[in-house]
mmCIF file of C-alpha atoms in Angstrom:
data_model
loop_
_atom_site.group_PDB
_atom_site.id
_atom_site.type_symbol
_atom_site.label_atom_id
_atom_site.label_comp_id
_atom_site.label_asym_id
_atom_site.label_seq_id
_atom_site.Cartn_x
_atom_site.Cartn_y
_atom_site.Cartn_z
ATOM 1 C CA UNK A 1068 -15.506 -21.728 -5.963
ATOM 2 C CA UNK A 1069 -16.787 -18.438 -4.786
ATOM 3 C CA UNK A 1070 -18.748 -18.676 -1.390
ATOM 4 C CA UNK A 1071 -21.195 -16.392 0.396
ATOM 5 C CA UNK A 1072 -18.520 -14.566 2.292
ATOM 6 C CA UNK A 1073 -16.800 -13.551 -0.636
ATOM 7 C CA UNK A 1074 -19.558 -12.049 -2.177
ATOM 8 C CA UNK A 1075 -20.486 -10.097 0.921
ATOM 9 C CA UNK A 1076 -16.987 -8.928 1.527
ATOM 10 C CA UNK A 1077 -16.732 -7.745 -1.997
ATOM 11 C CA UNK A 1078 -20.164 -5.840 -1.640
ATOM 12 C CA UNK A 1079 -19.103 -4.361 1.483
ATOM 13 C CA UNK A 1080 -15.514 -3.091 -0.016
ATOM 14 C CA UNK A 1081 -17.382 -1.500 -2.924
ATOM 15 C CA UNK A 1082 -19.760 0.364 -0.699
ATOM 16 C CA UNK A 1083 -16.996 1.668 1.377
ATOM 17 C CA UNK A 1084 -14.861 2.369 -1.567
ATOM 18 C CA UNK A 1085 -18.039 4.299 -3.107
ATOM 19 C CA UNK A 1086 -18.491 6.106 0.278
ATOM 20 C CA UNK A 1087 -15.096 7.056 0.657
ATOM 21 C CA UNK A 1088 -14.876 8.811 -2.875
ATOM 22 C CA UNK A 1089 -18.081 10.406 -2.091
ATOM 23 C CA UNK A 1090 -16.812 11.739 1.071
ATOM 24 C CA UNK A 1091 -13.527 13.060 -0.637
ATOM 25 C CA UNK A 1092 -15.418 14.884 -3.180
ATOM 26 C CA UNK A 1093 -17.429 16.713 -0.600
ATOM 27 C CA UNK A 1094 -14.603 17.339 1.442
ATOM 28 C CA UNK A 1095 -12.426 18.827 -1.211
ATOM 29 C CA UNK A 1096 -14.636 21.651 -2.187
ATOM 30 C CA UNK A 1097 -14.592 23.495 -5.205
ATOM 31 C CA UNK A 1098 -13.136 26.640 -3.888
ATOM 32 C CA UNK A 1099 -11.474 28.680 -6.271
ATOM 33 C CA UNK A 1100 -9.854 30.853 -3.635
ATOM 34 C CA UNK A 1101 -6.190 30.407 -2.552
ATOM 35 C CA UNK A 1102 -4.402 27.355 -3.098
ATOM 36 C CA UNK A 1103 -1.978 26.633 -0.611
ATOM 37 C CA UNK A 1104 0.784 24.011 -1.081
ATOM 38 C CA UNK A 1105 2.104 22.776 2.183
ATOM 39 C CA UNK A 1106 5.549 20.824 1.715
ATOM 40 C CA UNK A 1107 6.092 18.689 5.111
ATOM 41 C CA UNK A 1108 8.692 16.262 6.239
ATOM 42 C CA UNK A 1109 7.639 14.302 9.074
ATOM 43 C CA UNK A 1110 5.711 16.851 11.289
ATOM 44 C CA UNK A 1111 8.161 19.561 10.056
ATOM 45 C CA UNK A 1112 6.721 21.990 7.416
ATOM 46 C CA UNK A 1113 9.502 23.022 5.144
ATOM 47 C CA UNK A 1114 7.501 25.523 2.884
ATOM 48 C CA UNK A 1115 4.084 27.009 2.416
ATOM 49 C CA UNK A 1116 3.329 28.431 -0.988
ATOM 50 C CA UNK A 1117 0.294 29.938 -2.305
ATOM 51 C CA UNK A 1118 0.567 28.343 -5.894
ATOM 52 C CA UNK A 1119 -1.741 31.166 -7.320
ATOM 53 C CA UNK A 1120 0.876 33.825 -6.616
ATOM 54 C CA UNK A 1121 3.918 31.778 -7.909
ATOM 55 C CA UNK A 1122 5.295 33.854 -11.117
ATOM 56 C CA UNK A 1123 8.272 31.830 -12.427
ATOM 57 C CA UNK A 1124 8.802 28.082 -11.999
ATOM 58 C CA UNK A 1125 10.906 27.379 -8.943
ATOM 59 C CA UNK A 1126 12.769 24.196 -7.610
ATOM 60 C CA UNK A 1127 12.909 23.037 -4.076
ATOM 61 C CA UNK A 1128 15.363 20.285 -2.717
ATOM 62 C CA UNK A 1129 14.305 18.307 0.203
ATOM 63 C CA UNK A 1130 17.221 16.315 1.943
ATOM 64 C CA UNK A 1131 17.244 13.552 4.295
ATOM 65 C CA UNK A 1132 17.522 9.846 3.912
ATOM 66 C CA UNK A 1133 16.897 10.716 0.374
ATOM 67 C CA UNK A 1134 16.947 13.634 -1.680
ATOM 68 C CA UNK A 1135 13.863 15.032 -3.708
ATOM 69 C CA UNK A 1136 13.234 17.951 -5.932
ATOM 70 C CA UNK A 1137 10.092 19.564 -5.978
ATOM 71 C CA UNK A 1138 9.083 21.796 -9.026
ATOM 72 C CA UNK A 1139 6.478 24.717 -8.341
ATOM 73 C CA UNK A 1140 4.800 26.324 -11.092
ATOM 74 C CA UNK A 1141 1.735 28.547 -11.265
ATOM 75 C CA UNK A 1142 -1.293 26.614 -10.072
ATOM 76 C CA UNK A 1143 0.662 23.316 -9.657
ATOM 77 C CA UNK A 1144 3.361 21.534 -7.618
ATOM 78 C CA UNK A 1145 4.995 18.262 -8.098
ATOM 79 C CA UNK A 1146 8.021 15.901 -7.212
ATOM 80 C CA UNK A 1147 10.100 16.191 -10.040
ATOM 81 C CA UNK A 1148 13.244 13.832 -9.391
ATOM 82 C CA UNK A 1149 13.758 11.529 -6.393
ATOM 83 C CA UNK A 1150 16.655 8.968 -5.421
ATOM 84 C CA UNK A 1151 14.300 7.013 -3.358
ATOM 85 C CA UNK A 1152 13.749 3.263 -4.456
ATOM 86 C CA UNK A 1153 9.904 3.181 -4.984
ATOM 87 C CA UNK A 1154 9.559 6.753 -6.749
ATOM 88 C CA UNK A 1155 6.070 6.740 -5.902
ATOM 89 C CA UNK A 1156 6.078 10.633 -5.189
ATOM 90 C CA UNK A 1157 7.575 11.297 -8.719
ATOM 91 C CA UNK A 1158 4.916 8.822 -10.291
ATOM 92 C CA UNK A 1159 2.001 10.913 -8.630
ATOM 93 C CA UNK A 1160 2.820 13.658 -10.912
ATOM 94 C CA UNK A 1161 1.070 16.920 -10.882
ATOM 95 C CA UNK A 1162 -1.008 18.137 -7.860
ATOM 96 C CA UNK A 1163 -3.274 20.866 -8.835
ATOM 97 C CA UNK A 1164 -6.442 20.398 -6.790
ATOM 98 C CA UNK A 1165 -7.540 21.054 -3.338
ATOM 99 C CA UNK A 1166 -7.171 17.702 -1.531
ATOM 100 C CA UNK A 1167 -4.247 16.474 -3.871
ATOM 101 C CA UNK A 1168 -1.250 14.887 -2.133
ATOM 102 C CA UNK A 1169 1.849 13.219 -2.986
ATOM 103 C CA UNK A 1170 3.891 11.200 -0.549
ATOM 104 C CA UNK A 1171 7.214 9.826 -0.191
ATOM 105 C CA UNK A 1172 7.366 7.270 2.450
ATOM 106 C CA UNK A 1173 10.925 6.649 2.452
ATOM 107 C CA UNK A 1174 12.066 10.069 3.284
ATOM 108 C CA UNK A 1175 8.693 10.909 5.328
ATOM 109 C CA UNK A 1176 8.252 13.974 2.884
ATOM 110 C CA UNK A 1177 4.869 15.012 1.289
ATOM 111 C CA UNK A 1178 3.404 17.830 -0.607
ATOM 112 C CA UNK A 1179 -0.435 18.449 -0.109
ATOM 113 C CA UNK A 1180 -2.700 21.106 -1.392
ATOM 114 C CA UNK A 1181 -4.831 22.776 1.276
ATOM 115 C CA UNK A 1182 -7.164 25.130 -0.740
ATOM 116 C CA UNK A 1183 -8.865 27.822 1.455
ATOM 117 C CA UNK A 1184 -12.615 26.830 0.465
ATOM 118 C CA UNK A 1185 -14.581 29.436 -0.978
ATOM 119 C CA UNK A 1186 -17.376 28.208 1.088
ATOM 120 C CA UNK A 1187 -18.307 30.682 3.633
ATOM 121 C CA UNK A 1188 -19.314 29.710 7.049
ATOM 122 C CA UNK A 1189 -21.599 32.504 7.422
ATOM 123 C CA UNK A 1190 -22.930 35.702 5.741
ATOM 124 C CA UNK A 1191 -24.382 38.730 6.675
ATOM 125 C CA UNK A 1192 -26.556 40.870 4.273
ATOM 126 C CA UNK B 771 5.218 -31.587 9.910
ATOM 127 C CA UNK B 772 7.487 -33.852 11.963
ATOM 128 C CA UNK B 773 10.792 -32.795 11.512
ATOM 129 C CA UNK B 774 11.485 -29.238 12.522
ATOM 130 C CA UNK B 775 14.834 -29.181 10.029
ATOM 131 C CA UNK B 776 12.335 -29.899 6.989
ATOM 132 C CA UNK B 777 10.154 -27.032 8.141
ATOM 133 C CA UNK B 778 13.268 -24.817 8.562
ATOM 134 C CA UNK B 779 14.047 -25.592 4.983
ATOM 135 C CA UNK B 780 10.547 -25.004 3.570
ATOM 136 C CA UNK B 781 10.272 -21.882 5.488
ATOM 137 C CA UNK B 782 13.614 -20.387 4.327
ATOM 138 C CA UNK B 783 12.362 -21.466 0.821
ATOM 139 C CA UNK B 784 9.295 -19.644 1.155
ATOM 140 C CA UNK B 785 11.081 -16.369 2.176
ATOM 141 C CA UNK B 786 13.222 -16.462 -0.818
ATOM 142 C CA UNK B 787 10.236 -17.087 -3.105
ATOM 143 C CA UNK B 788 8.233 -14.249 -1.479
ATOM 144 C CA UNK B 789 11.036 -11.980 -1.487
ATOM 145 C CA UNK B 790 11.877 -12.595 -5.462
ATOM 146 C CA UNK B 791 8.208 -12.172 -5.953
ATOM 147 C CA UNK B 792 8.182 -8.958 -4.214
ATOM 148 C CA UNK B 793 11.164 -7.871 -6.335
ATOM 149 C CA UNK B 794 9.985 -8.979 -9.932
ATOM 150 C CA UNK B 795 6.331 -7.561 -9.510
ATOM 151 C CA UNK B 796 7.889 -4.032 -9.519
ATOM 152 C CA UNK B 797 9.213 -5.138 -13.157
ATOM 153 C CA UNK B 798 5.602 -5.858 -14.273
ATOM 154 C CA UNK B 799 4.095 -2.825 -15.789
ATOM 155 C CA UNK B 800 0.595 -2.098 -14.583
ATOM 156 C CA UNK B 801 -2.095 -1.102 -17.122
ATOM 157 C CA UNK B 802 -2.767 2.239 -14.833
ATOM 158 C CA UNK B 803 -0.545 4.783 -13.061
ATOM 159 C CA UNK B 804 -1.852 4.618 -9.430
ATOM 160 C CA UNK B 805 0.989 5.502 -6.971
ATOM 161 C CA UNK B 806 1.498 3.291 -4.252
ATOM 162 C CA UNK B 807 -0.541 0.268 -5.817
ATOM 163 C CA UNK B 808 1.454 -3.087 -6.090
ATOM 164 C CA UNK B 809 0.345 -6.624 -7.114
ATOM 165 C CA UNK B 810 1.274 -8.159 -3.877
ATOM 166 C CA UNK B 811 2.463 -11.468 -5.621
ATOM 167 C CA UNK B 812 4.289 -12.285 -2.202
ATOM 168 C CA UNK B 813 1.020 -12.655 -0.649
ATOM 169 C CA UNK B 814 0.788 -15.918 -2.643
ATOM 170 C CA UNK B 815 3.412 -17.589 -0.359
ATOM 171 C CA UNK B 816 1.817 -15.855 2.660
ATOM 172 C CA UNK B 817 -1.249 -17.698 1.613
ATOM 173 C CA UNK B 818 0.559 -20.846 0.969
ATOM 174 C CA UNK B 819 2.222 -20.782 4.443
ATOM 175 C CA UNK B 820 -1.206 -20.308 6.149
ATOM 176 C CA UNK B 821 -2.695 -23.107 4.131
ATOM 177 C CA UNK B 822 -0.043 -25.751 4.192
ATOM 178 C CA UNK B 823 1.775 -24.670 7.544
ATOM 179 C CA UNK B 824 0.238 -22.186 10.506
ATOM 180 C CA UNK B 825 0.019 -18.745 11.413
ATOM 181 C CA UNK B 826 3.388 -18.464 13.072
ATOM 182 C CA UNK B 827 5.027 -19.934 10.178
ATOM 183 C CA UNK B 828 3.068 -17.357 7.811
ATOM 184 C CA UNK B 829 4.127 -14.688 10.215
ATOM 185 C CA UNK B 830 7.672 -15.672 10.179
ATOM 186 C CA UNK B 831 7.853 -15.627 6.356
ATOM 187 C CA UNK B 832 5.897 -12.194 6.044
ATOM 188 C CA UNK B 833 8.459 -10.518 8.693
ATOM 189 C CA UNK B 834 11.557 -12.029 7.318
ATOM 190 C CA UNK B 835 10.603 -11.106 3.510
ATOM 191 C CA UNK B 836 9.772 -7.413 4.547
ATOM 192 C CA UNK B 837 12.924 -7.146 6.450
ATOM 193 C CA UNK B 838 14.815 -8.481 3.771
ATOM 194 C CA UNK B 839 13.246 -6.576 0.827
ATOM 195 C CA UNK B 840 13.530 -3.359 3.162
ATOM 196 C CA UNK B 841 17.400 -4.126 3.086
ATOM 197 C CA UNK B 842 17.404 -4.328 -0.652
ATOM 198 C CA UNK B 843 15.658 -1.294 -1.102
ATOM 199 C CA UNK B 844 13.623 1.010 1.003
ATOM 200 C CA UNK B 845 15.170 1.584 4.271
ATOM 201 C CA UNK B 846 13.758 1.274 7.940
ATOM 202 C CA UNK B 847 10.840 3.638 7.216
ATOM 203 C CA UNK B 848 9.718 1.264 4.520
ATOM 204 C CA UNK B 849 10.170 -1.768 6.526
ATOM 205 C CA UNK B 850 8.105 -0.226 9.315
ATOM 206 C CA UNK B 851 5.383 0.563 6.646
ATOM 207 C CA UNK B 852 5.216 -2.723 4.815
ATOM 208 C CA UNK B 853 5.667 -5.015 8.044
ATOM 209 C CA UNK B 854 2.603 -3.297 9.323
ATOM 210 C CA UNK B 855 0.484 -4.062 6.246
ATOM 211 C CA UNK B 856 1.908 -7.570 5.920
ATOM 212 C CA UNK B 857 1.460 -8.618 9.706
ATOM 213 C CA UNK B 858 -2.200 -7.285 9.768
ATOM 214 C CA UNK B 859 -2.826 -9.031 6.500
ATOM 215 C CA UNK B 860 -1.407 -12.290 7.751
ATOM 216 C CA UNK B 861 -3.645 -12.142 10.846
ATOM 217 C CA UNK B 862 -6.693 -11.360 9.078
ATOM 218 C CA UNK B 863 -6.035 -13.796 6.161
ATOM 219 C CA UNK B 864 -5.064 -16.797 9.090
ATOM 220 C CA UNK B 865 -8.263 -15.705 11.059
ATOM 221 C CA UNK B 866 -10.437 -16.278 7.907
ATOM 222 C CA UNK B 867 -8.868 -19.171 6.567
ATOM 223 C CA UNK B 868 -8.649 -21.049 9.757
ATOM 224 C CA UNK B 869 -11.955 -20.178 11.459
ATOM 225 C CA UNK B 870 -14.406 -19.043 8.442
ATOM 226 C CA UNK B 871 -13.132 -21.535 5.632
ATOM 227 C CA UNK B 872 -16.716 -22.407 5.228
ATOM 228 C CA UNK B 873 -17.803 -18.757 4.604
ATOM 229 C CA UNK B 874 -14.904 -17.534 2.603
ATOM 230 C CA UNK B 875 -12.931 -19.187 -0.381
ATOM 231 C CA UNK B 876 -9.223 -18.586 -0.973
ATOM 232 C CA UNK B 877 -10.180 -15.693 -3.285
ATOM 233 C CA UNK B 878 -12.072 -14.112 -0.560
ATOM 234 C CA UNK B 879 -9.492 -14.538 2.154
ATOM 235 C CA UNK B 880 -6.724 -13.080 -0.469
ATOM 236 C CA UNK B 881 -9.108 -9.880 -1.004
ATOM 237 C CA UNK B 882 -9.449 -9.750 2.791
ATOM 238 C CA UNK B 883 -5.697 -9.973 3.132
ATOM 239 C CA UNK B 884 -5.030 -7.104 0.621
ATOM 240 C CA UNK B 885 -7.595 -4.762 1.793
ATOM 241 C CA UNK B 886 -6.092 -5.504 5.565
ATOM 242 C CA UNK B 887 -2.555 -5.056 3.968
ATOM 243 C CA UNK B 888 -3.572 -1.534 2.695
ATOM 244 C CA UNK B 889 -5.226 -0.547 6.005
ATOM 245 C CA UNK B 890 -2.018 -1.348 8.003
ATOM 246 C CA UNK B 891 0.161 0.318 5.490
ATOM 247 C CA UNK B 892 -1.782 3.361 5.713
ATOM 248 C CA UNK B 893 -1.993 3.158 9.635
ATOM 249 C CA UNK B 894 1.720 2.973 9.720
ATOM 250 C CA UNK B 895 2.262 5.713 7.065
ATOM 251 C CA UNK B 896 -0.242 8.214 9.038
ATOM 252 C CA UNK B 897 1.837 7.599 12.254
ATOM 253 C CA UNK B 898 5.504 7.850 10.570
ATOM 254 C CA UNK B 899 4.155 10.782 8.511
ATOM 255 C CA UNK B 900 2.479 12.209 11.335
ATOM 256 C CA UNK B 901 -0.243 13.069 8.971
ATOM 257 C CA UNK B 902 -4.089 12.006 9.312
ATOM 258 C CA UNK B 903 -4.610 12.878 5.391
ATOM 259 C CA UNK B 904 -3.313 9.764 4.231
ATOM 260 C CA UNK B 905 -6.432 8.058 5.051
ATOM 261 C CA UNK B 906 -7.783 9.635 1.437
ATOM 262 C CA UNK B 907 -5.658 7.130 -0.328
ATOM 263 C CA UNK B 908 -7.448 4.202 1.189
ATOM 264 C CA UNK B 909 -10.588 4.106 -1.362
ATOM 265 C CA UNK B 910 -8.184 4.071 -4.092
ATOM 266 C CA UNK B 911 -6.246 1.509 -2.568
ATOM 267 C CA UNK B 912 -8.937 -0.743 -1.562
ATOM 268 C CA UNK B 913 -10.345 -0.542 -5.114
ATOM 269 C CA UNK B 914 -7.015 -2.060 -6.446
ATOM 270 C CA UNK B 915 -7.053 -4.510 -3.530
ATOM 271 C CA UNK B 916 -10.192 -6.199 -4.850
ATOM 272 C CA UNK B 917 -8.555 -6.622 -8.316
ATOM 273 C CA UNK B 918 -5.109 -7.787 -7.085
ATOM 274 C CA UNK B 919 -6.771 -9.891 -4.182
ATOM 275 C CA UNK B 920 -8.843 -11.743 -6.822
ATOM 276 C CA UNK B 921 -5.594 -12.287 -9.143
ATOM 277 C CA UNK B 922 -3.460 -13.400 -6.033
ATOM 278 C CA UNK B 923 -6.437 -15.793 -5.129
ATOM 279 C CA UNK B 924 -6.466 -17.360 -8.482
ATOM 280 C CA UNK B 925 -2.677 -17.955 -8.485
ATOM 281 C CA UNK B 926 -2.609 -19.251 -4.870
ATOM 282 C CA UNK B 927 -5.460 -21.828 -5.793
ATOM 283 C CA UNK B 928 -3.809 -23.166 -8.921
ATOM 284 C CA UNK B 929 -0.442 -23.417 -6.666
ATOM 285 C CA UNK B 930 -2.160 -25.067 -3.739
ATOM 286 C CA UNK B 931 -3.802 -27.661 -6.209
ATOM 287 C CA UNK B 932 -0.362 -28.430 -7.525
ATOM 288 C CA UNK B 933 1.274 -28.504 -4.188
ATOM 289 C CA UNK B 934 -1.476 -31.007 -2.905
ATOM 290 C CA UNK B 935 -0.370 -33.439 -5.328
ATOM 291 C CA UNK B 936 3.199 -33.286 -4.132
ATOM 292 C CA UNK B 937 3.903 -34.848 -0.957
ATOM 293 C CA UNK B 938 6.374 -31.691 0.324
ATOM 294 C CA UNK B 939 4.096 -30.710 3.375
ATOM 295 C CA UNK B 940 3.301 -34.481 4.477
#
């Protein structure tokens, strides 16, 4: 049943997946510096928060075609509730690492964590 | 396929079947919580349309299905996003099935279609969201696509065998 092309396709895809995960891990960095969450809708930035500086949990409502509630806590952030049909953003859960991202396509909203990497470009002694 | 009325009825049935599959798959719980991952059962119908009819018919089924699905829930942005995935996936599957049938089995065609679907979706999502970072979803979605592609391929094989025994598409 399986043909040569099938095997080649799956092997290539697996190689691509492994390379992709590898690149993401490299890119995410491990910096324990500032952890900045960016809340965007389309190309408009709604809010930028340094998650390490959050003292009390805080809610933010995003409006548009649908309405979403974002919950911000110290060190983590998530879509808490949404009235969109697929609930992908809510199911994504908590975001707490650099590079983490949750997207609500129907409302064109997204949260992503952009850490300022602790990696230094250059140093002087 | 001589009679155009018969073809019209078959296409309408396929759109209805694909739509129902895309709705009921949301009710099937997945063993893993991966946001954005779907079984892609409607792809069974797209493949059947490619196998028994032609590329144009398959494309019509996909575009109508994604349009109707977005009317039932999702809205215009979800339509752009799923139509992009559906169209790219149909093109890839039709080319592989019609031109490279000796190299790829139906399961292979289905896997390639599932991967193309994810790529098309992410491309559209990246443009709609104006955010290149959505590309980081690709490895995860591709891994899921291999699994769901195999599943859809097996289902399509069984369905195609059964349909060959009927004379529906003669």
